[in-house]
mmCIF file with all atom_site columns, C-alpha atoms in Angstrom:
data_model
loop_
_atom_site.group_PDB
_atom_site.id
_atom_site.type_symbol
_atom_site.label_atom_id
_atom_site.label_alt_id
_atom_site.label_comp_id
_atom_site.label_asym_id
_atom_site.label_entity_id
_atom_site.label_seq_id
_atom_site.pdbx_PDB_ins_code
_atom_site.Cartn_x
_atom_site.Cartn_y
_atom_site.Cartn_z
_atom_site.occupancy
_atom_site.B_iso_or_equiv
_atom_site.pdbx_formal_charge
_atom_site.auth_seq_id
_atom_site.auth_comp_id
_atom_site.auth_asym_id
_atom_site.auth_atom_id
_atom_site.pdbx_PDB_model_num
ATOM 1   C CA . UNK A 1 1   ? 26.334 -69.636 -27.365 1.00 0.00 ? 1   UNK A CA 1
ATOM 2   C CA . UNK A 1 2   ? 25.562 -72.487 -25.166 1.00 0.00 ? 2   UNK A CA 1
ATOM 3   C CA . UNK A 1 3   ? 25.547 -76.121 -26.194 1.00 0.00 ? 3   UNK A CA 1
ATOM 4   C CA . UNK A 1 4   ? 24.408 -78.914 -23.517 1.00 0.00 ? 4   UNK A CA 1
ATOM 5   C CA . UNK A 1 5   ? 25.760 -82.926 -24.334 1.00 0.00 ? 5   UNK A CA 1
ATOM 6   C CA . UNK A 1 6   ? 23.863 -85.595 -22.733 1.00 0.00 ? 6   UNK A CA 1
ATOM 7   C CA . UNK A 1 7   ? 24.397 -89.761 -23.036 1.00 0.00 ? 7   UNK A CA 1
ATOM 8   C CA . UNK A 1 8   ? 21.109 -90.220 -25.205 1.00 0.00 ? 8   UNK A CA 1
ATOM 9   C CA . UNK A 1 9   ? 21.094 -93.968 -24.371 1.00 0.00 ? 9   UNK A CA 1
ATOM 10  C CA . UNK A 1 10  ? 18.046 -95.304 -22.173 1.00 0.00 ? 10  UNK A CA 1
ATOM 11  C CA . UNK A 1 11  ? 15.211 -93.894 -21.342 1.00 0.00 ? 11  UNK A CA 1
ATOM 12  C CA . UNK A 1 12  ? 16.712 -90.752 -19.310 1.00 0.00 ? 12  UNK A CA 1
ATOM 13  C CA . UNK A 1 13  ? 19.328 -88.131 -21.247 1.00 0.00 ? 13  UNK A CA 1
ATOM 14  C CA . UNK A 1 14  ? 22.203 -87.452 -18.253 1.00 0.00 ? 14  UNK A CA 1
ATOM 15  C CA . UNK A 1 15  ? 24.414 -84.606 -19.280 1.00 0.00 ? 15  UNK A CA 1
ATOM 16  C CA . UNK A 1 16  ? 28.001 -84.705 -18.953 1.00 0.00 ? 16  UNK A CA 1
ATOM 17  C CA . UNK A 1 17  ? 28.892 -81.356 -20.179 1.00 0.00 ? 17  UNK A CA 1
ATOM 18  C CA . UNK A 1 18  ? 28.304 -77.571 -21.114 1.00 0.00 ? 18  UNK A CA 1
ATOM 19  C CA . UNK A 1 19  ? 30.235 -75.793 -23.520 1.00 0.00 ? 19  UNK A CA 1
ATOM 20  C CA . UNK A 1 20  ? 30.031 -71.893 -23.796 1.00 0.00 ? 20  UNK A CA 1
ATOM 21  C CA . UNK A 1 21  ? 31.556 -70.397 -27.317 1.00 0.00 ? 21  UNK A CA 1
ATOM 22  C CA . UNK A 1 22  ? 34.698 -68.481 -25.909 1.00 0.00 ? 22  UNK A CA 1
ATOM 23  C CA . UNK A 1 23  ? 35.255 -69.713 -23.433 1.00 0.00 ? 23  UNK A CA 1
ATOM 24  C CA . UNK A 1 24  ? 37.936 -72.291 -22.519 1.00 0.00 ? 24  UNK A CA 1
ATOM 25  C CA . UNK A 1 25  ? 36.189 -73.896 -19.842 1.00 0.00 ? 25  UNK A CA 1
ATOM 26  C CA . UNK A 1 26  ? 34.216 -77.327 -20.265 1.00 0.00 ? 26  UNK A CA 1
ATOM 27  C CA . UNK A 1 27  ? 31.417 -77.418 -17.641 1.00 0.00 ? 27  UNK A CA 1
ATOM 28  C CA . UNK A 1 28  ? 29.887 -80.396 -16.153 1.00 0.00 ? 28  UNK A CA 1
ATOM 29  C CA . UNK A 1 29  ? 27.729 -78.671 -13.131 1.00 0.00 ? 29  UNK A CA 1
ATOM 30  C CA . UNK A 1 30  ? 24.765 -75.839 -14.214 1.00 0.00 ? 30  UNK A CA 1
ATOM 31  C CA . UNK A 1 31  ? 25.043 -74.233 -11.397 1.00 0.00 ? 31  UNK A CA 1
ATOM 32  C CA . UNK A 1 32  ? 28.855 -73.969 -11.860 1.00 0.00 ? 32  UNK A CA 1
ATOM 33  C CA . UNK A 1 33  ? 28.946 -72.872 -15.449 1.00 0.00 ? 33  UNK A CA 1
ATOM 34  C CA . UNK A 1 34  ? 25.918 -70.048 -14.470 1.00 0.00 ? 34  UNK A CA 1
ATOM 35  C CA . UNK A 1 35  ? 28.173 -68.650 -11.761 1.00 0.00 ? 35  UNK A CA 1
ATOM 36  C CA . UNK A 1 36  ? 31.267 -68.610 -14.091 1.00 0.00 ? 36  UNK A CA 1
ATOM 37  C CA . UNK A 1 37  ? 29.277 -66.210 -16.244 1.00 0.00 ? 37  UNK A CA 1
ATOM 38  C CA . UNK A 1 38  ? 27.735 -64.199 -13.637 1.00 0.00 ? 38  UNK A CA 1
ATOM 39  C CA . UNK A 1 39  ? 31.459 -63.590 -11.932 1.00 0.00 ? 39  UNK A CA 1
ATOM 40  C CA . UNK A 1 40  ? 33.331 -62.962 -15.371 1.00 0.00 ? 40  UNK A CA 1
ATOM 41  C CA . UNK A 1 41  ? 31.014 -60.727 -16.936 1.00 0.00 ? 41  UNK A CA 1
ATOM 42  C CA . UNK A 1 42  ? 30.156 -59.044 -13.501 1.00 0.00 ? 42  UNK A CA 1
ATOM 43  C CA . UNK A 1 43  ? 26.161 -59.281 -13.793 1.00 0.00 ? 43  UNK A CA 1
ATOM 44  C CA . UNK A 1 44  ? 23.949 -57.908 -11.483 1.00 0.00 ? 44  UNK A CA 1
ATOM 45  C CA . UNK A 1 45  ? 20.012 -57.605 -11.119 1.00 0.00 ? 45  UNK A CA 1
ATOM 46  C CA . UNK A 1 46  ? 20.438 -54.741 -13.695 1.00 0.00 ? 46  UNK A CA 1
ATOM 47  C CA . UNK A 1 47  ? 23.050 -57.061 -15.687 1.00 0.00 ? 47  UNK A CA 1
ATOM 48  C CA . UNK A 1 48  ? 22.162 -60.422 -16.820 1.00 0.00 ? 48  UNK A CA 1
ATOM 49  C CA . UNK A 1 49  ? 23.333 -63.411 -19.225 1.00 0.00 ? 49  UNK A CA 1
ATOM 50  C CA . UNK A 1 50  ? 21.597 -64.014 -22.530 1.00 0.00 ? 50  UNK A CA 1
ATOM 51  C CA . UNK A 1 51  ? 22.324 -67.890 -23.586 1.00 0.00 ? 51  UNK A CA 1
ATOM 52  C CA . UNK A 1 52  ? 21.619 -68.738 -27.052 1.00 0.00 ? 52  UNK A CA 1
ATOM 53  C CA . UNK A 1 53  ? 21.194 -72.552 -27.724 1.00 0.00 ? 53  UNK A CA 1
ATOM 54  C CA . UNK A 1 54  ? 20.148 -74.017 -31.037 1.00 0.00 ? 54  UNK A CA 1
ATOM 55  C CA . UNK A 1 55  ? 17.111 -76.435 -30.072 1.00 0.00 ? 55  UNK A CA 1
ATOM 56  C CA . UNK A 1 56  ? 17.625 -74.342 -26.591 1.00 0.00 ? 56  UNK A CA 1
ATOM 57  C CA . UNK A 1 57  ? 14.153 -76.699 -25.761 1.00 0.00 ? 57  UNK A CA 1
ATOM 58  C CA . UNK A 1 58  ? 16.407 -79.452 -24.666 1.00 0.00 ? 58  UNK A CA 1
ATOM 59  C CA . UNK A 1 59  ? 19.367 -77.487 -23.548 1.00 0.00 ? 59  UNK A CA 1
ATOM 60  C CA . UNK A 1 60  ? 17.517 -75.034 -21.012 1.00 0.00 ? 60  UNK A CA 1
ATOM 61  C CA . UNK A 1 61  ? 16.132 -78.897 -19.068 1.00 0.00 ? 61  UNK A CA 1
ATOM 62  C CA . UNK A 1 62  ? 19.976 -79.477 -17.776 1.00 0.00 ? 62  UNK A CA 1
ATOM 63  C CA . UNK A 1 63  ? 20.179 -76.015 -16.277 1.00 0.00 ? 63  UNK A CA 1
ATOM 64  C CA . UNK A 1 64  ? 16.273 -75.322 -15.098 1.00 0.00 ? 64  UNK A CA 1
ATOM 65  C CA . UNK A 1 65  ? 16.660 -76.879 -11.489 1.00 0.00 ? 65  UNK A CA 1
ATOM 66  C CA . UNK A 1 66  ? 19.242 -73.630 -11.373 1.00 0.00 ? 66  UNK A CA 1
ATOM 67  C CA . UNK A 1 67  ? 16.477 -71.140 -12.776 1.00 0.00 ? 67  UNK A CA 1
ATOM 68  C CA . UNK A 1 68  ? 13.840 -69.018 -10.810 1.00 0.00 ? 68  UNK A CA 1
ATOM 69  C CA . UNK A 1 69  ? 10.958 -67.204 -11.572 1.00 0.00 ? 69  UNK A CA 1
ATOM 70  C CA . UNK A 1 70  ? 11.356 -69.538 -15.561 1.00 0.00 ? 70  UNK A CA 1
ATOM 71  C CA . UNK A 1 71  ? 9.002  -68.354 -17.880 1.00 0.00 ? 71  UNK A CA 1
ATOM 72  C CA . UNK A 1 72  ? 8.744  -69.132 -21.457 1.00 0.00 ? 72  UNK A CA 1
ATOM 73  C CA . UNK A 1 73  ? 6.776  -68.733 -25.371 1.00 0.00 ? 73  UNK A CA 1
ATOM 74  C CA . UNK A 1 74  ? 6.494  -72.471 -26.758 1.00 0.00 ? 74  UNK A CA 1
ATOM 75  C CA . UNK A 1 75  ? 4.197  -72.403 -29.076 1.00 0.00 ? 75  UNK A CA 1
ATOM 76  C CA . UNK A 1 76  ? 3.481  -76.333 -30.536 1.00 0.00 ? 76  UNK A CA 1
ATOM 77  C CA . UNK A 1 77  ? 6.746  -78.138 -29.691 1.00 0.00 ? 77  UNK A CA 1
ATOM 78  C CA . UNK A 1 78  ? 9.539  -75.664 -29.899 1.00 0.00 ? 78  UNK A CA 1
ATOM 79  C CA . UNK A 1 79  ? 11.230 -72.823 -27.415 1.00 0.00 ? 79  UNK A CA 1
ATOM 80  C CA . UNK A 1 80  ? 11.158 -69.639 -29.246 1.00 0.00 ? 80  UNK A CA 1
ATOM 81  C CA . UNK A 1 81  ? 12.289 -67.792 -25.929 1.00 0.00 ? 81  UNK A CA 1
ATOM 82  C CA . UNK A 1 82  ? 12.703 -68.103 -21.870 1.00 0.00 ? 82  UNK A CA 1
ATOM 83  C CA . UNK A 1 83  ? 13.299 -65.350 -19.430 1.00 0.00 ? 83  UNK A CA 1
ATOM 84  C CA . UNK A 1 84  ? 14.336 -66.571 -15.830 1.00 0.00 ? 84  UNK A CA 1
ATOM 85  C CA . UNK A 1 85  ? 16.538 -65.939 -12.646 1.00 0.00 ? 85  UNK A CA 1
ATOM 86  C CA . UNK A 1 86  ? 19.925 -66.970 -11.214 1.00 0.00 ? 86  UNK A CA 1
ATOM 87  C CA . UNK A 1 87  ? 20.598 -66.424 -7.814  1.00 0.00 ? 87  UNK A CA 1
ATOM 88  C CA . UNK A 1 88  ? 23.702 -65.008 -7.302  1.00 0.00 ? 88  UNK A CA 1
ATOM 89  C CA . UNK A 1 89  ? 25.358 -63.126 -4.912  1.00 0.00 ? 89  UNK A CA 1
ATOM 90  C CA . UNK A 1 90  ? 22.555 -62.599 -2.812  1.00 0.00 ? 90  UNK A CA 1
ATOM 91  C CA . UNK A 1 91  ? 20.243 -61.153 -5.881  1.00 0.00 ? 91  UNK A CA 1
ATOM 92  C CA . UNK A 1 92  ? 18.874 -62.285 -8.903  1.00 0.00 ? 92  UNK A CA 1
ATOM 93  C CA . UNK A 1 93  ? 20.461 -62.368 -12.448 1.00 0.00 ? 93  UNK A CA 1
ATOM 94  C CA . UNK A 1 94  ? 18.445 -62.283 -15.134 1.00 0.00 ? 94  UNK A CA 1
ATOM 95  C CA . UNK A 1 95  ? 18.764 -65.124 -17.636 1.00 0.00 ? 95  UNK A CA 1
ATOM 96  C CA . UNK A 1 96  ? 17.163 -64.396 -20.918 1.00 0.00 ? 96  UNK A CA 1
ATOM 97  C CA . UNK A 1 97  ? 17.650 -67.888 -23.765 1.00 0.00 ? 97  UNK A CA 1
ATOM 98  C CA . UNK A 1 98  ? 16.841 -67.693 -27.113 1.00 0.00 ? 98  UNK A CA 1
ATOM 99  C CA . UNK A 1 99  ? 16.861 -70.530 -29.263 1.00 0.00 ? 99  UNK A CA 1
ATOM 100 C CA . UNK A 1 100 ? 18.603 -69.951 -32.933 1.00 0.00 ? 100 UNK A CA 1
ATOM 101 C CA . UNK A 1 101 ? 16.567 -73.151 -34.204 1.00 0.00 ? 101 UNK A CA 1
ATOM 102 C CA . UNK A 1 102 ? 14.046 -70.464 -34.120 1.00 0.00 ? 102 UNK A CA 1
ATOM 103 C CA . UNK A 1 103 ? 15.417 -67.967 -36.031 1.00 0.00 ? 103 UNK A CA 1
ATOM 104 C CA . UNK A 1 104 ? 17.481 -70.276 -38.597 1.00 0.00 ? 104 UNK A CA 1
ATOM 105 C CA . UNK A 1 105 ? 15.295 -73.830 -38.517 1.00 0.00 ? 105 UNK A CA 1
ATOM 106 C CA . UNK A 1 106 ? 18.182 -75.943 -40.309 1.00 0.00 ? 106 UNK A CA 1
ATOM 107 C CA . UNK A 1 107 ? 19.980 -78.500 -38.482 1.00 0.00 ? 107 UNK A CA 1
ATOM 108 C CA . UNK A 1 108 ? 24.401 -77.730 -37.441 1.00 0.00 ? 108 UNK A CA 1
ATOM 109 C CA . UNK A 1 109 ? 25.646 -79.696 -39.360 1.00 0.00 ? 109 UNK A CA 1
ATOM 110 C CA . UNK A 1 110 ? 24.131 -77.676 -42.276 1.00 0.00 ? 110 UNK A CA 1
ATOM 111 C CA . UNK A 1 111 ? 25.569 -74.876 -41.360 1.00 0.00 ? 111 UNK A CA 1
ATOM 112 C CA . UNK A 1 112 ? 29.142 -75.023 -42.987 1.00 0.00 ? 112 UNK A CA 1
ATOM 113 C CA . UNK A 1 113 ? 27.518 -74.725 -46.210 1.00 0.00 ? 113 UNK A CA 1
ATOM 114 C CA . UNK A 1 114 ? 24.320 -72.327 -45.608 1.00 0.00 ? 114 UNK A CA 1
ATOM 115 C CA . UNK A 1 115 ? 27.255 -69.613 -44.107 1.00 0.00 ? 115 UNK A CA 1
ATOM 116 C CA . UNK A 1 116 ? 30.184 -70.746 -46.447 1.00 0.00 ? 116 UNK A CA 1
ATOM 117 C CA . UNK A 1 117 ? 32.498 -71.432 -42.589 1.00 0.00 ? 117 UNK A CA 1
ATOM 118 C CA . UNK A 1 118 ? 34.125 -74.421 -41.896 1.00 0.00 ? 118 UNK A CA 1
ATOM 119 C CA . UNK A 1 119 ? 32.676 -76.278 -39.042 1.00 0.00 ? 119 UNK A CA 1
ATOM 120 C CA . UNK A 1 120 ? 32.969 -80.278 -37.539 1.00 0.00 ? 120 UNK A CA 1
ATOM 121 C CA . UNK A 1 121 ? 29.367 -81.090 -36.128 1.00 0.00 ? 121 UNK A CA 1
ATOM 122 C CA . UNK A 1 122 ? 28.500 -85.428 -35.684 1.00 0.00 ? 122 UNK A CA 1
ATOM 123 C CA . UNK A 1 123 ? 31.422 -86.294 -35.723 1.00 0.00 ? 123 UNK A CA 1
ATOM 124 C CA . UNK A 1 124 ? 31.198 -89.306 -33.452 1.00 0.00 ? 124 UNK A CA 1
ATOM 125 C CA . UNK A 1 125 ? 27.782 -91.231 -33.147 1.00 0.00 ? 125 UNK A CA 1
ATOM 126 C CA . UNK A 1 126 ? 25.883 -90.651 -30.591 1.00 0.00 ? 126 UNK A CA 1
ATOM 127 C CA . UNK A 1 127 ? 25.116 -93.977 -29.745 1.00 0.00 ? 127 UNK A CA 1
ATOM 128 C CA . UNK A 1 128 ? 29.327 -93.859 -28.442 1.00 0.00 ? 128 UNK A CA 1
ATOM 129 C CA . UNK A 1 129 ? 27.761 -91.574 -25.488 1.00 0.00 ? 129 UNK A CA 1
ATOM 130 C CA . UNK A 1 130 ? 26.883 -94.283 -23.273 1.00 0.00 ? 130 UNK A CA 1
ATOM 131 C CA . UNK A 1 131 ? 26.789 -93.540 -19.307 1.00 0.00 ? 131 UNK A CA 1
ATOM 132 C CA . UNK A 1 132 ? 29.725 -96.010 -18.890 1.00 0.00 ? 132 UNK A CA 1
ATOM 133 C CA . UNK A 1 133 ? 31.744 -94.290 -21.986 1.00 0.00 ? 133 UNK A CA 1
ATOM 134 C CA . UNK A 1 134 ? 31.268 -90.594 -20.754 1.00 0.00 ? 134 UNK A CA 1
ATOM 135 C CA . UNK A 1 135 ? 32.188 -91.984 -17.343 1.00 0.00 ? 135 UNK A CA 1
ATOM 136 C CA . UNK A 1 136 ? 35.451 -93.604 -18.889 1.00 0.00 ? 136 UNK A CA 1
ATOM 137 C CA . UNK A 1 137 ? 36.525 -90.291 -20.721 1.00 0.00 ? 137 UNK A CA 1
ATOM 138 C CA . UNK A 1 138 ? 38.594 -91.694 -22.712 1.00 0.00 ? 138 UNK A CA 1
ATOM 139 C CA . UNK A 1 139 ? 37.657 -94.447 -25.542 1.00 0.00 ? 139 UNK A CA 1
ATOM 140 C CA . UNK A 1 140 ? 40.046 -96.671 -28.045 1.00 0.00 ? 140 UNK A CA 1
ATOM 141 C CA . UNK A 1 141 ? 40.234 -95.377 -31.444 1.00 0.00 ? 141 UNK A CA 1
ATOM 142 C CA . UNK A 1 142 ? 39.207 -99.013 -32.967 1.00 0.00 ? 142 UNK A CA 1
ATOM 143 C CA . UNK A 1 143 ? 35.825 -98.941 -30.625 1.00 0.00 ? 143 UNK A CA 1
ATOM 144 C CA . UNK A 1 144 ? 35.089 -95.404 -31.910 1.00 0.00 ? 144 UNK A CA 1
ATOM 145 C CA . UNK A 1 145 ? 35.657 -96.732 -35.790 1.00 0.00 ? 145 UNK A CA 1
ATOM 146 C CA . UNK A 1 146 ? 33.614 -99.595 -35.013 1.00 0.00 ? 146 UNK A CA 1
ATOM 147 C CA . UNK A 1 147 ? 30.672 -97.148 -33.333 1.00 0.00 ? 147 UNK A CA 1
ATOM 148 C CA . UNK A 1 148 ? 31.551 -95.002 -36.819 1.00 0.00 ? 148 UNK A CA 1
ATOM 149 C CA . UNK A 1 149 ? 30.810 -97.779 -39.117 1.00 0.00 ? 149 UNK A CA 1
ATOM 150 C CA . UNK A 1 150 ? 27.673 -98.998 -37.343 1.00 0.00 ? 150 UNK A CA 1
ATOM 151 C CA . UNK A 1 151 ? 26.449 -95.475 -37.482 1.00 0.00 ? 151 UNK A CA 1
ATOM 152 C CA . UNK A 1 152 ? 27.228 -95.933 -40.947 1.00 0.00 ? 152 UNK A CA 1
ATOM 153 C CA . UNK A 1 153 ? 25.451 -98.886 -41.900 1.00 0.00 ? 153 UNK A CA 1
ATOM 154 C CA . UNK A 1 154 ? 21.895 -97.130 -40.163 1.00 0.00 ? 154 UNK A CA 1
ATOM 155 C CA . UNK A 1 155 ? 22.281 -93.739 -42.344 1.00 0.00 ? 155 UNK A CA 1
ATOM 156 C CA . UNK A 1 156 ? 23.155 -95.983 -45.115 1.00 0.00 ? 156 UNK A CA 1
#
């Protein structure tokens, strides 16, 4: 599983980081993260990576300047599926995403109670992902309360 974080503040979504499920790394280059995958699981042109992403439609944009050969099925709005390339190692790894928005259309943070697992999701608001923030990596614990209770005040 794949998950892509971006700041979400302007006009223009600039991601900061890729997270894989098992795996201890945090990523904040594509092309990096792609290679990581190809070298530890030893693909080939026979042998590729299959990313699943939930809402992969906006998760698959941060890595597609990495992709070759992209095709995809979006019918209306949504990415039910994309098959592309990597280059690696002087050959191309197939790289096969599948969005599970598509196959389970509820929201994360619902998913602690639809699966009976215990999960954190929205934690922090993402109005606290500001370019300057993400660039600071590390934020006070008042100014993330404060963000908290602002957040607070919209849902409420």
């Amino acid at each position: 599983f794949m998950d892509a974080e971006a700041t979400t503040s302007g006009d223009w979504h600039k991601i900061y980081l890729f997270r894989l499920a098992d795996v201890p790394i945090v990523f904040t280059d594509a092309k990096y993260m792609l290679e990581y995958l190809c070298k530890t699981y030893n693909c080939n042109a026979k042998k590729g990576i299959k990313l699943i992403a939930h809402n992969a439609g906006y998760d698959v944009k941060f890595i597609f300047n990495q992709l070759c050969h992209y095709s995809d099925i979006s019918p209306v709005k949504m990415l039910l599926r994309a098959r592309a390339g990597f280059r690696y190692n002087k050959g191309i790894v197939p790289i096969q995403i599948q969005d599970s928005y598509a196959l389970i259309p509820e929201p994360l943070r619902n998913f602690d109670k639809m699966f009976a697992i215990k999960m954190e999701k929205e934690i922090l608001p993402y109005d606290l992902y500001t370019p300057a923030n993400v660039e600071m990596r590390f934020i006070e614990i008042d100014e993330c309360i404060e963000f908290c209770k602002i957040q607070f005040n919209k849902n409420n």
